[in-house]
Short mmCIF file of C-alpha atoms in Angstrom, two decimals:
data_model
loop_
_atom_site.label_atom_id
_atom_site.label_comp_id
_atom_site.label_asym_id
_atom_site.label_seq_id
_atom_site.Cartn_x
_atom_site.Cartn_y
_atom_site.Cartn_z
CA MET A 1 38.62 236.30 32.83
CA LYS A 2 38.06 233.01 31.12
CA SER A 3 34.57 232.89 29.62
CA ALA A 4 32.14 230.11 30.81
CA PRO A 5 31.54 227.18 28.53
CA HIS A 6 28.32 227.16 26.59
CA PHE A 7 26.45 224.05 27.24
CA THR A 8 23.44 223.13 25.37
CA MET A 9 20.70 221.35 26.42
CA ARG A 10 21.03 218.40 24.19
CA GLN A 11 24.39 217.95 25.64
CA LEU A 12 23.29 218.01 29.23
CA SER A 13 20.32 215.77 28.75
CA ALA A 14 22.74 213.15 27.02
CA PHE A 15 25.23 213.44 29.88
CA VAL A 16 22.36 213.14 32.75
CA THR A 17 20.60 210.44 30.72
CA ALA A 18 23.72 208.33 30.18
CA ALA A 19 24.81 208.82 34.11
CA GLU A 20 21.35 207.28 34.57
CA LEU A 21 21.36 204.48 32.16
CA GLY A 22 24.79 203.56 31.73
CA ASN A 23 24.56 202.66 27.99
CA PHE A 24 24.56 204.92 24.88
CA THR A 25 22.23 202.80 23.03
CA GLN A 26 19.56 202.97 25.61
CA VAL A 27 20.15 206.60 26.12
CA ALA A 28 19.51 206.96 22.20
CA ARG A 29 16.35 205.16 22.53
CA ARG A 30 15.06 207.17 25.05
CA LEU A 31 16.04 210.60 23.43
CA ASN A 32 14.97 209.43 20.01
CA LEU A 33 18.44 209.92 18.69
CA THR A 34 21.37 207.69 17.30
CA ALA A 35 24.24 206.30 19.60
CA SER A 36 26.69 208.09 17.51
CA ALA A 37 24.95 211.38 18.20
CA ILE A 38 24.79 210.76 21.90
CA SER A 39 28.53 210.00 22.10
CA ASN A 40 29.23 213.17 19.81
CA GLN A 41 27.27 215.16 22.29
CA ILE A 42 29.02 213.87 25.21
CA ALA A 43 32.38 214.18 23.49
CA GLU A 44 31.59 217.74 22.78
CA LEU A 45 30.56 218.49 26.50
CA GLU A 46 33.80 216.94 27.65
CA GLY A 47 35.75 219.27 25.07
CA LEU A 48 34.02 222.22 26.62
CA LEU A 49 34.56 221.10 30.15
CA GLY A 50 38.13 219.90 29.69
CA PHE A 51 37.66 216.68 31.54
CA GLN A 52 36.48 213.18 30.71
CA LEU A 53 32.87 212.31 32.23
CA PHE A 54 32.78 208.61 31.29
CA GLU A 55 34.99 205.59 31.23
CA ARG A 56 33.74 203.86 28.18
CA THR A 57 33.66 200.11 27.39
CA THR A 58 32.12 198.21 24.44
CA ARG A 59 29.13 197.32 26.73
CA LYS A 60 28.55 200.31 29.37
CA VAL A 61 29.82 203.48 30.43
CA ALA A 62 30.74 204.57 33.93
CA LEU A 63 30.89 208.08 35.40
CA THR A 64 34.65 209.08 36.19
CA PRO A 65 35.17 210.62 39.59
CA GLU A 66 35.11 214.22 37.52
CA GLY A 67 31.78 212.96 36.17
CA ARG A 68 30.24 211.97 39.27
CA GLU A 69 31.48 215.49 40.96
CA PHE A 70 29.76 217.32 37.95
CA LEU A 71 26.55 215.67 37.80
CA PRO A 72 24.65 217.35 40.67
CA ALA A 73 25.64 220.66 38.94
CA ALA A 74 24.51 219.43 35.55
CA LEU A 75 21.02 218.45 37.03
CA ALA A 76 20.52 221.50 38.58
CA ILE A 77 21.53 223.49 35.25
CA ARG A 78 19.06 221.17 33.27
CA ARG A 79 16.24 221.87 36.02
CA GLN A 80 16.85 225.62 35.54
CA LEU A 81 16.67 225.33 31.66
CA GLU A 82 13.61 223.21 31.81
CA ALA A 83 11.78 225.55 34.11
CA ALA A 84 13.00 228.54 31.91
CA ALA A 85 11.47 226.79 28.88
CA ASN A 86 8.22 225.92 30.80
CA ILE A 87 7.92 229.67 31.88
CA ALA A 88 8.35 230.69 28.24
CA SER A 89 5.84 228.43 27.09
CA ASP A 90 3.17 229.55 29.68
CA ILE A 91 3.92 233.29 28.63
CA ARG A 92 3.28 232.14 24.90
CA ASN A 93 0.22 230.14 25.70
CA ARG A 94 -1.27 232.98 27.49
CA ALA A 95 -0.92 234.94 24.48
CA VAL A 96 -2.28 232.66 22.11
CA GLY A 97 -4.98 230.89 24.27
CA ILE A 98 -3.69 227.50 24.67
CA VAL A 99 -4.58 225.49 27.73
CA ARG A 100 -3.06 222.11 28.36
CA VAL A 101 -4.77 219.54 30.29
CA ALA A 102 -2.58 215.91 31.30
CA ALA A 103 -5.16 213.02 31.65
CA PRO A 104 -4.63 209.21 31.76
CA LEU A 105 -5.65 207.55 28.32
CA THR A 106 -9.32 206.61 29.68
CA VAL A 107 -10.16 209.83 30.95
CA ALA A 108 -8.79 211.48 27.73
CA ALA A 109 -11.03 209.35 25.44
CA GLU A 110 -14.10 209.01 27.75
CA ILE A 111 -14.67 212.21 29.75
CA LEU A 112 -12.49 214.93 28.41
CA PRO A 113 -13.69 215.38 24.73
CA ARG A 114 -17.04 216.36 25.84
CA VAL A 115 -15.79 218.79 28.34
CA ILE A 116 -13.69 220.27 25.83
CA ALA A 117 -16.09 220.30 22.99
CA ASP A 118 -18.54 222.17 25.42
CA PHE A 119 -15.95 224.53 26.69
CA VAL A 120 -14.63 225.79 23.31
CA ARG A 121 -18.19 226.05 21.60
CA HIS A 122 -18.12 229.65 22.78
CA ARG A 123 -14.72 230.13 22.73
CA PRO A 124 -13.48 229.45 19.41
CA ALA A 125 -10.14 231.20 19.91
CA VAL A 126 -9.21 228.86 22.78
CA GLN A 127 -7.16 225.55 21.91
CA VAL A 128 -7.23 222.84 24.53
CA ARG A 129 -4.49 220.08 24.20
CA ILE A 130 -4.81 216.85 25.91
CA LEU A 131 -1.35 215.37 27.32
CA ASP A 132 -1.95 211.80 27.78
CA THR A 133 -0.11 210.75 30.96
CA GLY A 134 0.08 207.95 33.25
CA VAL A 135 -1.97 208.36 36.59
CA GLU A 136 1.26 208.43 38.81
CA TRP A 137 2.67 211.43 36.60
CA LEU A 138 -0.42 214.01 36.53
CA SER A 139 0.87 215.69 39.81
CA ASP A 140 4.19 216.10 38.19
CA ARG A 141 3.10 217.50 34.86
CA VAL A 142 1.28 220.14 36.48
CA ALA A 143 4.03 221.04 38.94
CA ASN A 144 6.73 221.29 36.34
CA GLY A 145 4.46 223.56 34.35
CA GLU A 146 4.06 221.17 31.37
CA ALA A 147 0.27 221.00 31.86
CA ASP A 148 -2.13 223.92 33.25
CA MET A 149 -4.16 221.38 35.00
CA ALA A 150 -4.62 217.51 35.07
CA LEU A 151 -7.97 215.46 35.29
CA GLY A 152 -7.77 211.83 36.65
CA PRO A 153 -7.87 209.56 39.58
CA ASP A 154 -6.68 210.62 43.16
CA ARG A 155 -3.06 209.94 43.97
CA ILE A 156 -0.67 211.96 46.34
CA ALA A 157 0.15 215.20 44.72
CA SER A 158 3.29 217.44 44.99
CA PRO A 159 3.13 220.11 47.52
CA ASP A 160 2.91 222.86 44.95
CA VAL A 161 -0.29 221.20 43.44
CA MET A 162 -3.75 221.68 44.75
CA VAL A 163 -5.95 218.56 44.80
CA GLU A 164 -9.72 218.88 44.44
CA THR A 165 -11.94 216.17 44.69
CA LEU A 166 -14.73 216.13 41.95
CA TYR A 167 -17.04 213.24 42.77
CA PRO A 168 -16.50 209.88 44.12
CA SER A 169 -16.97 206.66 42.05
CA ALA A 170 -17.07 203.04 43.27
CA TRP A 171 -14.88 200.29 41.58
CA VAL A 172 -17.31 198.00 39.91
CA ALA A 173 -17.01 194.67 38.05
CA TRP A 174 -17.38 194.23 34.27
CA CYS A 175 -17.94 190.99 32.45
CA ALA A 176 -19.49 189.73 29.08
CA PRO A 177 -23.05 189.01 28.97
CA ASP A 178 -22.65 185.18 28.94
CA HIS A 179 -20.27 185.40 31.89
CA PRO A 180 -21.74 183.75 35.36
CA MET A 181 -21.34 187.03 37.02
CA ALA A 182 -23.62 188.74 34.71
CA ALA A 183 -26.63 187.22 36.60
CA HIS A 184 -25.88 189.09 39.60
CA ARG A 185 -26.41 192.99 40.27
CA HIS A 186 -24.27 193.09 43.39
CA LEU A 187 -21.55 190.81 44.60
CA ALA A 188 -19.30 190.81 47.46
CA TRP A 189 -15.60 190.60 46.45
CA ALA A 190 -15.13 187.32 48.40
CA ASP A 191 -17.82 186.05 45.91
CA ALA A 192 -16.80 187.74 42.77
CA LEU A 193 -13.20 186.38 43.07
CA GLN A 194 -14.37 182.69 42.50
CA TRP A 195 -13.87 183.78 38.81
CA PRO A 196 -10.46 184.79 37.23
CA LEU A 197 -9.73 188.49 37.27
CA VAL A 198 -8.37 190.33 34.40
CA ALA A 199 -6.39 193.15 36.27
CA ALA A 200 -5.05 196.35 35.19
CA GLY A 201 -1.60 195.83 36.66
CA ARG A 202 -0.42 199.24 38.24
CA ASP A 203 -3.89 200.81 39.14
CA HIS A 204 -5.38 197.24 40.64
CA GLU A 205 -2.01 197.14 42.89
CA HIS A 206 -2.07 200.66 43.94
CA SER A 207 -5.99 201.06 44.41
CA VAL A 208 -7.76 197.88 44.81
CA LEU A 209 -5.37 195.07 46.61
CA PRO A 210 -4.46 197.28 49.48
CA ARG A 211 -8.22 198.09 50.16
CA LEU A 212 -8.99 194.37 50.27
CA PRO A 213 -8.85 192.40 53.55
CA ASP A 214 -5.78 190.16 53.49
CA ASN A 215 -7.69 186.90 53.44
CA ILE A 216 -9.80 188.22 50.47
CA ALA A 217 -6.75 189.52 48.41
CA ALA A 218 -5.18 186.16 48.87
CA THR A 219 -7.68 184.53 46.78
CA VAL A 220 -7.47 186.66 43.71
CA LYS A 221 -6.78 184.52 40.55
CA SER A 222 -5.46 186.53 37.66
CA ALA A 223 -6.54 185.38 34.11
CA GLN A 224 -4.31 188.21 32.84
CA ILE A 225 -2.32 191.40 34.08
CA VAL A 226 -2.16 194.19 31.74
CA ASP A 227 -0.71 197.72 31.93
CA ASN A 228 -4.07 199.59 30.68
CA VAL A 229 -7.90 199.28 31.91
CA THR A 230 -9.12 199.55 28.06
CA THR A 231 -6.94 196.46 27.46
CA ALA A 232 -8.65 194.87 30.69
CA LEU A 233 -12.02 195.54 29.28
CA GLY A 234 -11.40 194.17 26.02
CA LEU A 235 -10.28 190.96 27.38
CA ALA A 236 -13.35 190.76 29.71
CA ALA A 237 -15.53 191.31 26.50
CA ALA A 238 -13.76 188.57 24.97
CA GLY A 239 -14.61 186.13 27.90
CA MET A 240 -11.29 185.90 29.40
CA GLY A 241 -12.59 186.81 32.98
CA PHE A 242 -14.13 189.88 34.66
CA THR A 243 -12.36 193.02 35.27
CA CYS A 244 -12.96 196.06 37.43
CA SER A 245 -12.71 199.80 37.04
CA PRO A 246 -14.18 203.09 38.59
CA ALA A 247 -17.65 203.22 37.56
CA TYR A 248 -17.08 206.65 35.62
CA LEU A 249 -15.78 204.40 32.71
CA ALA A 250 -19.43 202.99 32.28
CA GLY A 251 -19.78 204.68 28.96
CA LEU A 252 -16.49 202.70 27.59
CA ALA A 253 -17.39 199.53 29.14
CA ARG A 254 -20.90 199.48 27.76
CA ARG A 255 -19.82 200.48 24.29
CA MET A 256 -17.82 197.19 24.44
CA GLY A 257 -20.74 195.02 25.45
CA LEU A 258 -20.08 194.51 29.00
CA VAL A 259 -22.41 194.20 32.10
CA GLN A 260 -21.76 195.78 35.24
CA CYS A 261 -22.04 194.16 38.52
CA GLU A 262 -21.50 196.23 42.07
CA LEU A 263 -18.84 194.97 44.15
CA THR A 264 -19.30 195.28 47.91
CA ASN A 265 -17.90 194.17 51.49
CA PRO A 266 -15.80 196.21 50.95
CA THR A 267 -17.13 198.85 48.68
CA ILE A 268 -13.89 200.78 47.35
CA MET A 269 -14.13 204.23 46.09
CA ARG A 270 -12.11 206.43 43.81
CA ALA A 271 -12.12 209.97 43.39
CA MET A 272 -11.98 211.89 40.11
CA THR A 273 -9.53 214.70 40.88
CA LEU A 274 -8.53 217.88 39.34
CA TYR A 275 -4.94 218.87 39.80
CA THR A 276 -3.95 222.84 39.41
CA PRO A 277 -0.85 224.41 40.55
CA LEU A 278 -0.12 226.34 43.68
CA GLY A 279 1.98 229.61 43.16
CA ARG A 280 1.69 229.93 39.47
CA ARG A 281 -0.79 232.15 38.12
CA PRO A 282 -3.03 230.42 35.34
CA SER A 283 -4.13 231.95 32.09
CA SER A 284 -7.72 233.34 32.10
CA TRP A 285 -8.54 230.56 29.70
CA ALA A 286 -7.02 227.98 31.85
CA ALA A 287 -8.93 229.44 34.92
CA ALA A 288 -11.99 229.30 33.07
CA LEU A 289 -11.76 225.95 31.83
CA ALA A 290 -10.86 224.61 35.54
CA THR A 291 -14.14 226.49 36.66
CA HIS A 292 -16.04 224.83 33.90
CA ILE A 293 -14.78 221.39 35.07
CA ARG A 294 -15.95 222.20 38.54
CA GLU A 295 -19.16 223.52 38.06
CA THR A 296 -20.76 222.19 34.53
CA HIS A 297 -19.55 218.96 33.59
CA LEU A 298 -18.34 216.82 36.53
CA GLY A 299 -21.32 216.59 38.93
CA PRO A 300 -21.67 213.96 41.83
CA ALA A 301 -22.39 211.05 39.98
CA SER A 302 -21.05 207.55 40.62
CA GLY A 303 -21.70 205.81 37.50
CA ILE A 304 -23.32 202.92 39.20
CA ASP A 305 -26.56 201.50 37.91
CA ASP A 306 -29.47 202.38 39.88
#
């Protein structure tokens, strides 16, 4: 009986990524390798399989009929290898006391350090590692085992992830002290939008615009559209317009010299959320940290000025 070919994770990742991107240079950039290394790995895989996976040209690569047929199996094998690696990582981490928490950059910088410092003060053997993660990937990193839990804004989660609302936080406006908005403690959105808005693109599109009435959303004048709320706050501090964020980032905004204005009509809420896995046993340290987050550090506070 002929033995099965011995694939490596690198070969399968190179093949699957090349099938997605269609260009070895882009694959190399994503996998932090050289284009020649990617080409060699795919050539090795083709040698093991005994058939060609790609038609190659100087500009792009395209799957052969055999490559298209093999792709679903390669994806399944890669998923199984990743799952095995994550299970092994869980076992090691339970043994040495490592807890991994995924969080978006602002939460990782503004909220988690205080939570972690308090948690490990009486648990010196525990290591809590923060995984900087985009908001849209928080649930996925918990579901696939990369993180023991995630802390961040509410988003639709995978069915194998439990979502717990810790506390609500309103979207508020931030501006420089000499901005005309600084004279107001409260403003309706329709009045606030007379001034240019510095928008944190993806969050603004997903969390703010859909909750504004169409006639108000249509009046938005964007001074800048950036990827990260920290950048938006910095531009607002430089007088480039006002920006908005959940009020739980008040500490960061005030350290940048910004002034808060509550936004009403409508009041748009955002929930600080804890994501934990369903159907996967957490380590005792991960369970303890989750309890610590629920009960100790993150009480019901909006961050809005009284």
